Coordinates of C-alpha atoms in Angstrom, one line a residue:
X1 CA -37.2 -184.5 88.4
X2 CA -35.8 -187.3 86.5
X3 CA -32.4 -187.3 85.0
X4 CA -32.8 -187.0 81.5
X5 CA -30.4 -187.9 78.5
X6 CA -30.4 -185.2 75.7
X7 CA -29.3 -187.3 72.2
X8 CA -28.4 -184.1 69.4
X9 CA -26.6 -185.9 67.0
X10 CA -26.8 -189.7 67.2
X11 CA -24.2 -191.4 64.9
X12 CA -25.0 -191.3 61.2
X13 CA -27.5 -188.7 61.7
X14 CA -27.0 -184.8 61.0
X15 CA -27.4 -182.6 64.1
X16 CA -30.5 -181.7 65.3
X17 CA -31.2 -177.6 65.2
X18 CA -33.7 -176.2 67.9
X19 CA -34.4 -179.7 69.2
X20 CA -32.9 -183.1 70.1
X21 CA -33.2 -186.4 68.4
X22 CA -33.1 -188.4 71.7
X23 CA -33.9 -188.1 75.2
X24 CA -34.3 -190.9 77.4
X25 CA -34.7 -191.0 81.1
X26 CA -36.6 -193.3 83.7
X27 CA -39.8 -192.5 86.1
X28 CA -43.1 -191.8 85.8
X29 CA -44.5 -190.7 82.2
X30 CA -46.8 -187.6 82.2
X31 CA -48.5 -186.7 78.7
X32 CA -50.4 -183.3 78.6
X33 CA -53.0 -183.0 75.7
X34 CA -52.2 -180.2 73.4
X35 CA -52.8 -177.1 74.8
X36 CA -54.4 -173.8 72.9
X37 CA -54.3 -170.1 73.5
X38 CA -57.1 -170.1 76.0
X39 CA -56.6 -168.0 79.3
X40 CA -57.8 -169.6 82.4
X41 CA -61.2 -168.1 81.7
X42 CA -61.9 -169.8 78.1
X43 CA -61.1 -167.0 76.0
X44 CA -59.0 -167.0 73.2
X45 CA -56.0 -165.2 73.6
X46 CA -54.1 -163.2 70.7
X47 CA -56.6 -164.1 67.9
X48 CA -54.7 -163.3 64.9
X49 CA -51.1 -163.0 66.5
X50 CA -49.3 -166.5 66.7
X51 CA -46.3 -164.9 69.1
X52 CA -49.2 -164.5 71.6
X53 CA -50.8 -167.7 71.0
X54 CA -47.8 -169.4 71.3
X55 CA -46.7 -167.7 74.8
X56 CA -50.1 -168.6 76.1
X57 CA -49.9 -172.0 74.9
X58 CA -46.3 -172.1 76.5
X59 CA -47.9 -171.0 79.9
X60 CA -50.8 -173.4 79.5
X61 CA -48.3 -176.3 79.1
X62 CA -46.0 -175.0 82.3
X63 CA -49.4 -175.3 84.0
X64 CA -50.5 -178.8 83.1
X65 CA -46.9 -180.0 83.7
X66 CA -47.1 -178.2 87.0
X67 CA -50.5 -180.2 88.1
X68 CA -48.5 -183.4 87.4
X69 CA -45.6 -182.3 89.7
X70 CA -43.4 -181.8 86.4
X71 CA -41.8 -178.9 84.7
X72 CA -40.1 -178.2 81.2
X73 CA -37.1 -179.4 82.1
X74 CA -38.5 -183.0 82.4
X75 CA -40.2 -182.7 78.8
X76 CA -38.9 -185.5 76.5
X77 CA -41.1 -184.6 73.4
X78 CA -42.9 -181.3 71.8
X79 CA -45.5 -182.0 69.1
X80 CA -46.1 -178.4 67.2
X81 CA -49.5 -178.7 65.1
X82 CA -49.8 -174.9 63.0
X83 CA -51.7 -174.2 60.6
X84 CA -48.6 -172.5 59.0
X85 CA -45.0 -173.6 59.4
X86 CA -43.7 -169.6 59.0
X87 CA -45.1 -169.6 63.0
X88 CA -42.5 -171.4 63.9
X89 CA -40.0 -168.5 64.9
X90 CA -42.7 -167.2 67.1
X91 CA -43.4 -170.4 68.6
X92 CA -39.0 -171.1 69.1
X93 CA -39.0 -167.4 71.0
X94 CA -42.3 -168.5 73.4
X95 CA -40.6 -171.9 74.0
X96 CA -37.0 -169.9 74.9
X97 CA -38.6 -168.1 77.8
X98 CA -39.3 -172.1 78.8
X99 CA -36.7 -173.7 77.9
X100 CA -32.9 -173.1 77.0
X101 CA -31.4 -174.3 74.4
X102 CA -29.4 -176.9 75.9
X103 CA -31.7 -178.6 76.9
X104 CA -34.7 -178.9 73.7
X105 CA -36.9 -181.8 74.0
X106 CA -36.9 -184.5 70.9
X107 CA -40.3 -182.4 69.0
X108 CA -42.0 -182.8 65.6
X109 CA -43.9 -179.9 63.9
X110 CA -46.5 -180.8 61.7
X111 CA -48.7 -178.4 59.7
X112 CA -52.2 -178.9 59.7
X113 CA -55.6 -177.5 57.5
X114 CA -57.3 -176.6 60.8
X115 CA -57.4 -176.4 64.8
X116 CA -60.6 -177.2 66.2
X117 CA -61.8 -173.9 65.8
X118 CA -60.4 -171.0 63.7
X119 CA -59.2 -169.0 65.6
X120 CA -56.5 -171.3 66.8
X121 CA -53.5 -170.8 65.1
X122 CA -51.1 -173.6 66.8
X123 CA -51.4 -176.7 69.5
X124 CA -49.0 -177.7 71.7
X125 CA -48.7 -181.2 73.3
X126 CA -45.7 -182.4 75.7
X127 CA -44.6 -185.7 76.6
X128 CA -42.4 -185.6 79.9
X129 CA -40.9 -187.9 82.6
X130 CA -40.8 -187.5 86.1
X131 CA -38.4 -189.2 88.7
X132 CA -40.2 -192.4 90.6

């Protein structure tokens, strides 16, 4: 694990709620593609229901991060693609069973027309940094 620096309210800028605006650290860099509700066999998981998307999603990313010898407490950045921005609450609950709130990543949400299929209702990708 690398030792990460958590930035919430840099001067002259208001205070970050559910994320940070800064965290810096130094290692290796590990990006993981954005990850969709699909369980390990390729199906889609909680078509219709973005709390369930979004814990699968969550679990997909602990597992990528995992593969790179990382975990959420090395993520630097979130990127949140929905295809509506009132998911959000369920995606902030899937992420607390991740990570606490002390320690948020800097993220962006961004809402989009479409996933690349339709059943998709959110993406997920993670930016992270792990020691040398």
């Amino acid at each position: 694990m690398s030792a990460l620096t958590r930035i919430t309210a840099p001067d002259g800028v208001a205070p970050a709620a559910q994320y940070s605006h800064v965290v810096l650290g130094t290692g290796r860099f590990v990006a993981v593609s954005g990850q969709i509700a699909l369980d390990e066999d390729g199906k889609v998981v909680g078509e219709g229901d973005p709390a369930a998307q979004a814990r699968q999603v969550f679990e997909n990313l602990r597992r990528c991060l995992a593969a790179a010898g990382a975990g959420f407490d090395d993520v630097i950045k979130l990127t949140y693609f929905v295809t509506d921005l009132a998911q959000l609450p369920a995606i902030r609950e899937a992420r607390a069973a991740y990570m606490p709130d002390d320690r948020l990543p800097a993220s962006s949400a961004v809402q989009v027309a479409a996933l690349v299929r339709p059943e998709f209702l959110l993406e997920v990708e993670a930016f992270a940094v792990i020691g040398a």
